[in-house]
Short mmCIF file of C-alpha atoms and ligand atoms in Angstrom, two decimals:
data_model
loop_
_atom_site.label_atom_id
_atom_site.label_comp_id
_atom_site.label_asym_id
_atom_site.label_seq_id
_atom_site.Cartn_x
_atom_site.Cartn_y
_atom_site.Cartn_z
CA MET A 1 19.67 2.02 -22.57
CA GLY A 2 16.63 0.00 -23.77
CA LYS A 3 13.38 0.01 -21.91
CA ILE A 4 12.96 -2.71 -19.30
CA TRP A 5 9.45 -3.34 -17.96
CA ALA A 6 8.32 -3.67 -14.43
CA ASN A 7 5.04 -4.19 -12.63
CA SER A 8 4.39 -1.91 -9.68
CA GLY A 9 3.17 -3.22 -6.35
CA ASP A 10 2.72 0.29 -5.08
CA SER A 11 0.70 2.81 -7.09
CA HIS A 12 -2.18 5.21 -6.40
CA PHE A 13 -5.08 6.96 -7.85
CA VAL A 14 -5.78 10.53 -6.75
CA GLU A 15 -9.52 10.63 -6.34
CA PRO A 16 -11.53 13.48 -7.94
CA ASP A 17 -12.69 16.16 -5.52
CA ASP A 18 -16.34 15.33 -6.13
CA LEU A 19 -15.96 11.53 -5.70
CA PHE A 20 -17.96 11.40 -2.48
CA ALA A 21 -20.44 14.05 -3.50
CA THR A 22 -21.35 12.04 -6.58
CA HIS A 23 -21.45 8.64 -4.85
CA LEU A 24 -22.96 9.33 -1.40
CA PRO A 25 -25.85 11.24 0.20
CA ALA A 26 -24.74 14.77 1.05
CA GLY A 27 -24.70 14.17 4.82
CA LEU A 28 -22.26 11.32 4.51
CA ALA A 29 -20.21 12.86 1.71
CA ALA A 30 -19.43 15.93 3.87
CA ARG A 31 -17.81 13.74 6.50
CA MET A 32 -15.50 11.84 4.13
CA PRO A 33 -11.82 12.87 3.83
CA ARG A 34 -11.08 16.13 2.04
CA SER A 35 -8.01 18.38 1.92
CA VAL A 36 -8.02 22.17 2.28
CA ARG A 37 -4.78 23.98 1.46
CA ASP A 38 -3.45 27.04 3.21
CA ALA A 39 -3.08 30.13 1.02
CA ASP A 40 0.74 29.73 0.95
CA GLY A 41 0.32 26.18 -0.48
CA LEU A 42 2.76 24.71 2.09
CA TRP A 43 0.32 23.21 4.60
CA GLU A 44 -2.98 21.43 4.33
CA THR A 45 -5.76 20.53 6.68
CA VAL A 46 -7.38 17.17 6.10
CA HIS A 47 -10.94 16.99 7.39
CA VAL A 48 -12.26 13.49 8.26
CA ASP A 49 -15.52 12.79 10.05
CA GLY A 50 -15.30 15.88 12.25
CA GLN A 51 -11.55 15.55 12.89
CA GLN A 52 -8.89 17.90 11.50
CA TYR A 53 -5.34 16.91 10.68
CA ARG A 54 -2.69 19.48 9.88
CA ARG A 55 0.30 18.53 7.80
CA ARG A 56 3.07 20.09 5.81
CA ILE A 57 2.87 19.16 2.16
CA PRO A 58 5.84 16.90 1.28
CA LYS A 59 8.11 18.23 -1.41
CA PRO A 60 11.27 16.35 -2.52
CA GLU A 61 14.52 18.24 -2.60
CA SER A 62 15.20 17.19 -6.16
CA GLY A 63 13.28 15.46 -8.90
CA ALA A 64 10.57 16.10 -11.36
CA MET A 65 8.61 18.87 -9.61
CA THR A 66 8.76 22.51 -10.51
CA ASP A 67 7.67 25.25 -8.11
CA ALA A 68 4.64 25.86 -10.26
CA GLU A 69 3.66 22.20 -10.04
CA PHE A 70 4.19 22.26 -6.30
CA ALA A 71 1.88 25.26 -6.00
CA ASP A 72 -0.91 23.34 -7.78
CA PRO A 73 -3.31 22.55 -4.97
CA HIS A 74 -3.96 19.08 -6.31
CA ARG A 75 -0.39 18.17 -7.20
CA ARG A 76 -1.86 15.98 -9.90
CA VAL A 77 0.01 14.57 -12.77
CA PRO A 78 -2.44 14.15 -15.61
CA GLY A 79 -2.71 10.40 -15.18
CA ALA A 80 -3.71 10.52 -11.53
CA GLU A 81 -7.29 9.87 -12.44
CA ASN A 82 -7.37 9.86 -16.26
CA ILE A 83 -6.72 6.34 -17.56
CA PRO A 84 -5.59 7.12 -21.16
CA LEU A 85 -3.09 9.70 -19.88
CA ARG A 86 -2.03 7.35 -17.15
CA LEU A 87 -1.23 4.60 -19.63
CA GLU A 88 0.84 7.05 -21.66
CA ASP A 89 2.87 7.80 -18.52
CA LEU A 90 3.18 4.11 -17.65
CA ASP A 91 4.38 3.25 -21.18
CA LEU A 92 7.01 6.00 -21.03
CA GLU A 93 8.14 4.90 -17.57
CA GLY A 94 8.15 1.20 -18.44
CA ILE A 95 5.52 0.27 -15.88
CA TRP A 96 3.22 -2.47 -17.16
CA SER A 97 0.69 -3.39 -14.44
CA GLU A 98 -0.08 -1.71 -11.14
CA LEU A 99 -1.62 -2.50 -7.79
CA THR A 100 -3.34 0.80 -6.93
CA TYR A 101 -4.34 2.24 -3.59
CA PRO A 102 -6.47 5.30 -2.85
CA SER A 103 -4.75 8.60 -1.91
CA MET A 104 -7.29 10.74 -0.07
CA GLY A 105 -9.14 7.49 0.78
CA ALA A 106 -6.26 6.40 3.02
CA TRP A 107 -7.54 8.92 5.53
CA ALA A 108 -10.79 7.01 5.75
CA PHE A 109 -9.06 4.70 8.22
CA CYS A 110 -9.45 7.56 10.75
CA ILE A 111 -13.27 7.34 10.54
CA ARG A 112 -14.88 6.16 13.80
CA ASP A 113 -18.51 5.71 12.69
CA PRO A 114 -19.06 2.22 11.25
CA GLU A 115 -21.96 3.41 9.07
CA LEU A 116 -19.79 6.08 7.46
CA ALA A 117 -16.87 3.66 7.07
CA LEU A 118 -19.09 1.22 5.20
CA ALA A 119 -20.69 3.78 2.90
CA GLY A 120 -17.33 5.43 2.20
CA SER A 121 -15.71 2.10 1.38
CA MET A 122 -18.52 1.20 -1.00
CA ALA A 123 -18.18 4.55 -2.76
CA MET A 124 -14.42 4.20 -3.09
CA ASN A 125 -14.74 0.64 -4.38
CA ASP A 126 -17.36 1.53 -6.89
CA TRP A 127 -15.10 4.23 -8.22
CA ALA A 128 -12.04 1.93 -8.12
CA LEU A 129 -13.97 -0.57 -10.26
CA GLU A 130 -14.79 2.18 -12.81
CA MET A 131 -11.05 2.83 -13.06
CA GLN A 132 -10.03 -0.84 -13.21
CA GLN A 133 -12.52 -1.55 -16.01
CA LYS A 134 -10.71 0.87 -18.24
CA SER A 135 -7.56 -1.24 -18.54
CA PRO A 136 -6.64 -4.87 -17.84
CA ARG A 137 -3.27 -3.56 -16.57
CA LEU A 138 -4.88 -2.10 -13.41
CA VAL A 139 -5.39 -4.03 -10.16
CA CYS A 140 -7.33 -1.79 -7.82
CA ALA A 141 -7.29 -2.64 -4.10
CA ALA A 142 -10.67 -2.46 -2.42
CA ALA A 143 -11.08 -0.50 0.82
CA LEU A 144 -12.59 -2.53 3.66
CA PRO A 145 -14.62 -0.98 6.51
CA LEU A 146 -12.84 -2.65 9.39
CA LEU A 147 -14.82 -1.04 12.23
CA ALA A 148 -17.40 -3.79 11.97
CA ILE A 149 -16.17 -7.18 10.92
CA ASP A 150 -19.49 -8.21 9.35
CA ASP A 151 -19.31 -5.07 7.15
CA ALA A 152 -15.70 -5.90 6.18
CA ILE A 153 -16.70 -9.44 5.23
CA ARG A 154 -19.72 -8.30 3.18
CA GLU A 155 -17.70 -5.66 1.36
CA ALA A 156 -14.86 -8.15 0.67
CA MET A 157 -17.41 -10.48 -0.93
CA ARG A 158 -18.97 -7.61 -2.96
CA ALA A 159 -15.48 -6.50 -4.10
CA ARG A 160 -14.55 -9.98 -5.29
CA THR A 161 -17.87 -10.34 -7.13
CA MET A 162 -17.20 -6.99 -8.85
CA GLY A 163 -13.83 -8.19 -9.98
CA LEU A 164 -11.36 -6.58 -7.54
CA ALA A 165 -8.45 -8.85 -6.58
CA ALA A 166 -7.00 -7.26 -3.45
CA VAL A 167 -8.15 -5.60 -0.26
CA SER A 168 -6.44 -2.62 1.33
CA LEU A 169 -6.26 -2.75 5.12
CA PRO A 170 -4.67 -0.20 7.47
CA VAL A 171 -1.37 -1.29 8.99
CA ARG A 172 -2.98 -1.22 12.43
CA PRO A 173 -6.50 -2.57 12.78
CA GLY A 174 -9.32 -0.57 14.28
CA PRO A 175 -9.70 3.08 15.14
CA ALA A 176 -7.08 4.78 17.30
CA ASP A 177 -9.32 4.65 20.33
CA GLY A 178 -10.66 1.14 20.49
CA HIS A 179 -11.71 -2.16 18.87
CA PHE A 180 -8.91 -4.36 17.51
CA HIS A 181 -5.35 -3.67 18.52
CA SER A 182 -3.62 -6.44 16.62
CA TYR A 183 -4.14 -8.53 13.51
CA ALA A 184 -3.38 -11.55 15.72
CA ASP A 185 -6.79 -10.98 17.41
CA PRO A 186 -8.87 -14.20 16.98
CA CYS A 187 -12.05 -12.21 16.42
CA LEU A 188 -10.69 -11.32 12.95
CA ASP A 189 -10.44 -15.03 11.92
CA PRO A 190 -13.76 -15.02 10.02
CA LEU A 191 -12.38 -12.21 7.83
CA TRP A 192 -9.21 -14.19 7.03
CA ASP A 193 -11.33 -17.22 6.13
CA VAL A 194 -13.35 -15.21 3.65
CA LEU A 195 -10.31 -13.53 2.11
CA ASP A 196 -8.63 -16.93 1.82
CA ASP A 197 -11.78 -18.51 0.26
CA LEU A 198 -12.12 -15.67 -2.26
CA GLY A 199 -8.38 -15.55 -3.14
CA LEU A 200 -8.13 -11.86 -2.23
CA VAL A 201 -4.62 -10.54 -1.61
CA ILE A 202 -4.23 -8.56 1.66
CA ALA A 203 -2.60 -5.22 0.84
CA PHE A 204 -0.97 -3.09 3.50
CA HIS A 205 0.34 0.32 2.48
CA VAL A 206 2.74 1.94 4.97
CA GLY A 207 1.59 5.05 6.86
CA THR A 208 -2.04 3.99 7.09
CA GLU A 209 -2.34 3.67 10.84
CA PRO A 210 -5.65 5.05 12.12
CA HIS A 211 -5.02 8.16 14.16
CA THR A 212 -6.67 10.78 16.23
CA PRO A 213 -5.46 14.32 15.66
CA GLU A 214 -3.69 13.95 19.03
CA THR A 215 -1.85 10.73 18.27
CA ARG A 216 -0.84 11.90 14.80
CA THR A 217 0.59 15.06 16.25
CA GLY A 218 2.42 12.90 18.77
CA ILE A 219 4.28 10.88 16.13
CA ARG A 220 4.95 13.87 13.89
CA ASP A 221 8.41 14.80 14.99
CA THR A 222 9.17 18.40 14.16
CA GLY A 223 12.49 18.51 16.09
CA ARG A 224 16.02 17.69 14.91
CA GLY A 225 15.94 15.09 12.17
CA GLY A 226 12.18 15.14 12.25
CA ALA A 227 11.39 14.73 8.55
CA VAL A 228 13.75 11.74 8.19
CA LEU A 229 12.58 10.17 11.44
CA ASN A 230 8.92 10.51 10.50
CA TYR A 231 9.69 8.73 7.24
CA ALA A 232 11.53 5.95 9.03
CA GLU A 233 8.62 5.57 11.45
CA THR A 234 6.26 4.79 8.60
CA SER A 235 8.26 1.63 7.88
CA PHE A 236 7.32 -0.16 11.09
CA GLY A 237 3.53 -0.48 10.75
CA GLY A 238 3.63 -2.76 7.76
CA GLN A 239 6.36 -4.93 9.35
CA ARG A 240 4.27 -5.26 12.55
CA ALA A 241 1.11 -6.20 10.67
CA ALA A 242 2.92 -8.89 8.64
CA CYS A 243 4.60 -10.29 11.75
CA GLN A 244 1.28 -10.47 13.59
CA LEU A 245 -0.24 -12.55 10.78
CA ALA A 246 2.83 -14.82 10.65
CA ALA A 247 3.35 -15.42 14.36
CA SER A 248 -0.34 -15.80 15.26
CA GLY A 249 -0.90 -18.75 12.93
CA VAL A 250 -3.31 -16.78 10.67
CA LEU A 251 -1.11 -17.40 7.61
CA ASP A 252 0.02 -20.91 8.70
CA ALA A 253 -3.59 -22.05 8.80
CA ARG A 254 -4.27 -20.53 5.39
CA PRO A 255 -1.18 -21.29 3.25
CA ASN A 256 -2.68 -19.82 0.09
CA LEU A 257 -3.41 -16.44 1.72
CA ARG A 258 -1.01 -13.77 0.40
CA VAL A 259 0.04 -10.42 1.87
CA ILE A 260 1.77 -7.49 0.22
CA VAL A 261 3.39 -4.67 2.18
CA SER A 262 3.72 -1.65 -0.13
CA GLU A 263 6.20 1.26 0.08
CA GLY A 264 8.03 -0.17 3.11
CA GLY A 265 11.09 -1.56 1.31
CA ALA A 266 12.01 -5.25 1.29
CA GLY A 267 15.20 -5.39 3.36
CA TRP A 268 13.31 -5.80 6.57
CA VAL A 269 11.91 -9.23 5.64
CA PRO A 270 15.10 -11.31 6.08
CA PHE A 271 15.86 -9.42 9.31
CA MET A 272 12.35 -9.96 10.76
CA ALA A 273 12.27 -13.57 9.63
CA ASP A 274 15.38 -14.26 11.70
CA ARG A 275 13.89 -12.44 14.70
CA LEU A 276 10.62 -14.35 14.50
CA ASP A 277 12.46 -17.69 14.19
CA GLU A 278 14.75 -16.85 17.10
CA GLY A 279 11.74 -15.99 19.27
CA TYR A 280 10.00 -19.15 18.25
CA ARG A 281 12.96 -21.36 19.05
CA GLN A 282 14.50 -19.66 22.08
CA HIS A 283 11.19 -18.94 23.83
CA SER A 284 9.52 -22.16 22.75
CA ALA A 285 8.14 -22.96 26.25
CA ALA A 286 5.96 -19.81 25.98
CA VAL A 287 5.11 -20.01 22.26
CA SER A 288 1.50 -20.33 21.35
CA PRO A 289 0.19 -21.37 18.95
CA LYS A 290 2.68 -23.89 17.63
CA LEU A 291 3.08 -23.57 13.89
CA SER A 292 3.67 -26.16 11.18
CA ARG A 293 6.49 -24.01 9.77
CA LEU A 294 8.89 -21.55 11.31
CA PRO A 295 7.31 -18.05 11.34
CA GLY A 296 10.25 -16.78 9.27
CA GLU A 297 9.46 -19.36 6.59
CA ILE A 298 5.82 -18.18 6.58
CA LEU A 299 6.98 -14.60 6.19
CA TYR A 300 9.24 -15.61 3.25
CA GLU A 301 6.51 -17.65 1.52
CA GLN A 302 3.37 -15.62 2.03
CA VAL A 303 4.47 -11.99 2.46
CA TYR A 304 5.56 -9.80 -0.47
CA ALA A 305 7.26 -6.44 -0.04
CA THR A 306 7.79 -3.54 -2.44
CA PHE A 307 10.84 -1.28 -2.83
CA GLN A 308 11.55 1.74 -5.00
CA HIS A 309 14.97 3.39 -4.70
CA ASP A 310 16.54 1.18 -2.03
CA ARG A 311 19.97 0.48 -3.45
CA ARG A 312 21.45 -1.27 -0.39
CA SER A 313 18.82 -3.68 0.84
CA SER A 314 16.22 -4.58 -1.71
CA THR A 315 17.79 -6.57 -4.54
CA THR A 316 20.21 -8.24 -2.10
CA THR A 317 17.25 -9.91 -0.37
CA ALA A 318 16.79 -11.81 -3.61
CA THR A 319 20.44 -12.45 -4.47
CA ALA A 320 22.00 -13.15 -1.06
CA GLN A 321 19.17 -13.82 1.42
CA GLY A 322 16.88 -16.19 -0.46
CA TYR A 323 13.80 -13.96 -0.32
CA ARG A 324 11.84 -14.41 -3.53
CA ASN A 325 8.94 -12.07 -2.85
CA ALA A 326 10.56 -8.63 -3.16
CA LEU A 327 9.03 -6.60 -5.97
CA PHE A 328 9.31 -3.18 -7.46
CA GLY A 329 6.79 -0.40 -6.74
CA SER A 330 6.91 3.01 -8.43
CA ASP A 331 4.45 4.88 -6.13
CA TYR A 332 3.02 6.61 -9.24
CA PRO A 333 1.79 9.34 -9.32
CA HIS A 334 3.19 10.44 -5.98
CA TRP A 335 6.19 12.73 -6.15
CA GLU A 336 8.23 10.74 -3.66
CA GLY A 337 8.15 7.77 -6.03
CA THR A 338 10.11 7.12 -9.18
CA PHE A 339 7.95 9.03 -11.67
CA GLY A 340 10.16 10.80 -14.16
CA HIS A 341 13.12 8.47 -13.63
CA THR A 342 11.68 4.97 -13.35
CA GLN A 343 13.84 3.61 -16.14
CA ARG A 344 17.04 4.97 -14.64
CA THR A 345 16.08 3.51 -11.29
CA LEU A 346 15.24 0.14 -12.71
CA HIS A 347 18.48 -0.07 -14.66
CA GLU A 348 20.55 1.01 -11.67
CA LEU A 349 18.90 -1.67 -9.46
CA CYS A 350 18.65 -4.53 -11.93
CA ASP A 351 21.31 -4.34 -14.66
CA ASP A 352 23.88 -6.26 -12.70
CA LEU A 353 21.52 -9.03 -11.62
CA ALA A 354 21.10 -12.43 -13.19
CA PRO A 355 18.26 -12.25 -15.72
CA GLU A 356 15.95 -14.54 -13.75
CA VAL A 357 16.45 -12.51 -10.57
CA SER A 358 15.82 -9.25 -12.37
CA HIS A 359 12.67 -10.70 -13.97
CA ARG A 360 11.37 -11.98 -10.62
CA LEU A 361 11.80 -8.56 -8.95
CA ARG A 362 10.29 -6.57 -11.85
CA ILE A 363 7.65 -8.97 -13.21
CA GLY A 364 7.44 -12.42 -11.67
CA ALA A 365 6.55 -11.81 -8.05
CA PHE A 366 3.72 -9.43 -9.00
CA ALA A 367 2.44 -11.89 -11.62
CA GLU A 368 2.35 -14.58 -8.98
CA LEU A 369 0.05 -12.45 -6.82
CA PHE A 370 -2.18 -11.37 -9.73
CA PRO A 371 -1.95 -14.08 -12.39
CA HIS A 372 -4.90 -12.67 -14.35
CA VAL A 373 -2.89 -9.63 -15.48
CA PRO A 374 -1.55 -9.76 -19.05
CA THR A 375 2.15 -10.39 -19.66
CA PRO A 376 4.22 -7.24 -20.36
CA PRO A 377 5.99 -6.66 -23.68
CA ALA A 378 9.54 -7.96 -24.10
CA ASP A 379 12.35 -5.81 -22.68
CA GLU A 380 14.30 -3.79 -25.27
CA PRO A 381 17.96 -4.77 -25.75
MN1 MN B 1 2.60 4.35 -2.22
#
């Protein structure tokens, strides 16, 4: 079984514990996200800007993790923040280039103070740039402080100037208790104009809804089927955000603007495209704004979606449903991803596909989003 290469539209860095202490004044650093583990290692408390979130540490039933590794409070594989070790892992796994998101930084979407959100985003982006500069294979998404749109616009411009090519936005805009409720909100149009002008890709990672400790507890189902239901729930936020941008005309007015939804699978795109088109046609008297293309076509053309293990629904979007923008994502270095068995997963998903379809899913769709990334080595026979 020769090595076949893939780009990953869903990867992460795990930030060093002292990231904020070394990049921010002490008063601000203390309010940025940090995790404190219980003595038993099974639960953690995430502290963010005076809020506390309790959660059980996820551990897969099978896979690459030993009990000793699970007990490690950082659950870090060596490459989580060390670029030479990371590239060794990527070469072994057959991952060439990656779009990377923060890990602890995803909790920054729960911040409610615009000043802290801006300072924290700048610190994360400065650090992301340090990482990205160590290898041309890395595409690090910039965090945007969305609590104040002027701050978001300024930081997007700074990120582009620094050389970052994507911006990470939460799947629901605004803090849990106010501001924007939908990406269709016209007050966000100046941000879309700037992202479009700068050629920045909009990157949504599932599970990034801003929460309060109360709303997070509310969606954390601990009853029958809870763990599976919680995981299924994380799928919807990215779908909703993409649909808002398609139906509202945001993407129609900016046909070069591109969106990627990471870690949410790809099978939902054909389904949602049909739903949007049906709504557009069958409720046409109430539809506003009118679009130059059907909203489902907009979703197909401008929205990309990553999958990892999904054997039923992901590759068939490309082979049977005409969706060209599905792409692989490994979720490295998170344990719920394909680390340790990426080659097996890629072969299982792609070996029966036509070569051009397999290439599009593994390499081509990602390269279309980030054309500056070098071409991967040839696959092994
Ligand atoms: Mn991920």
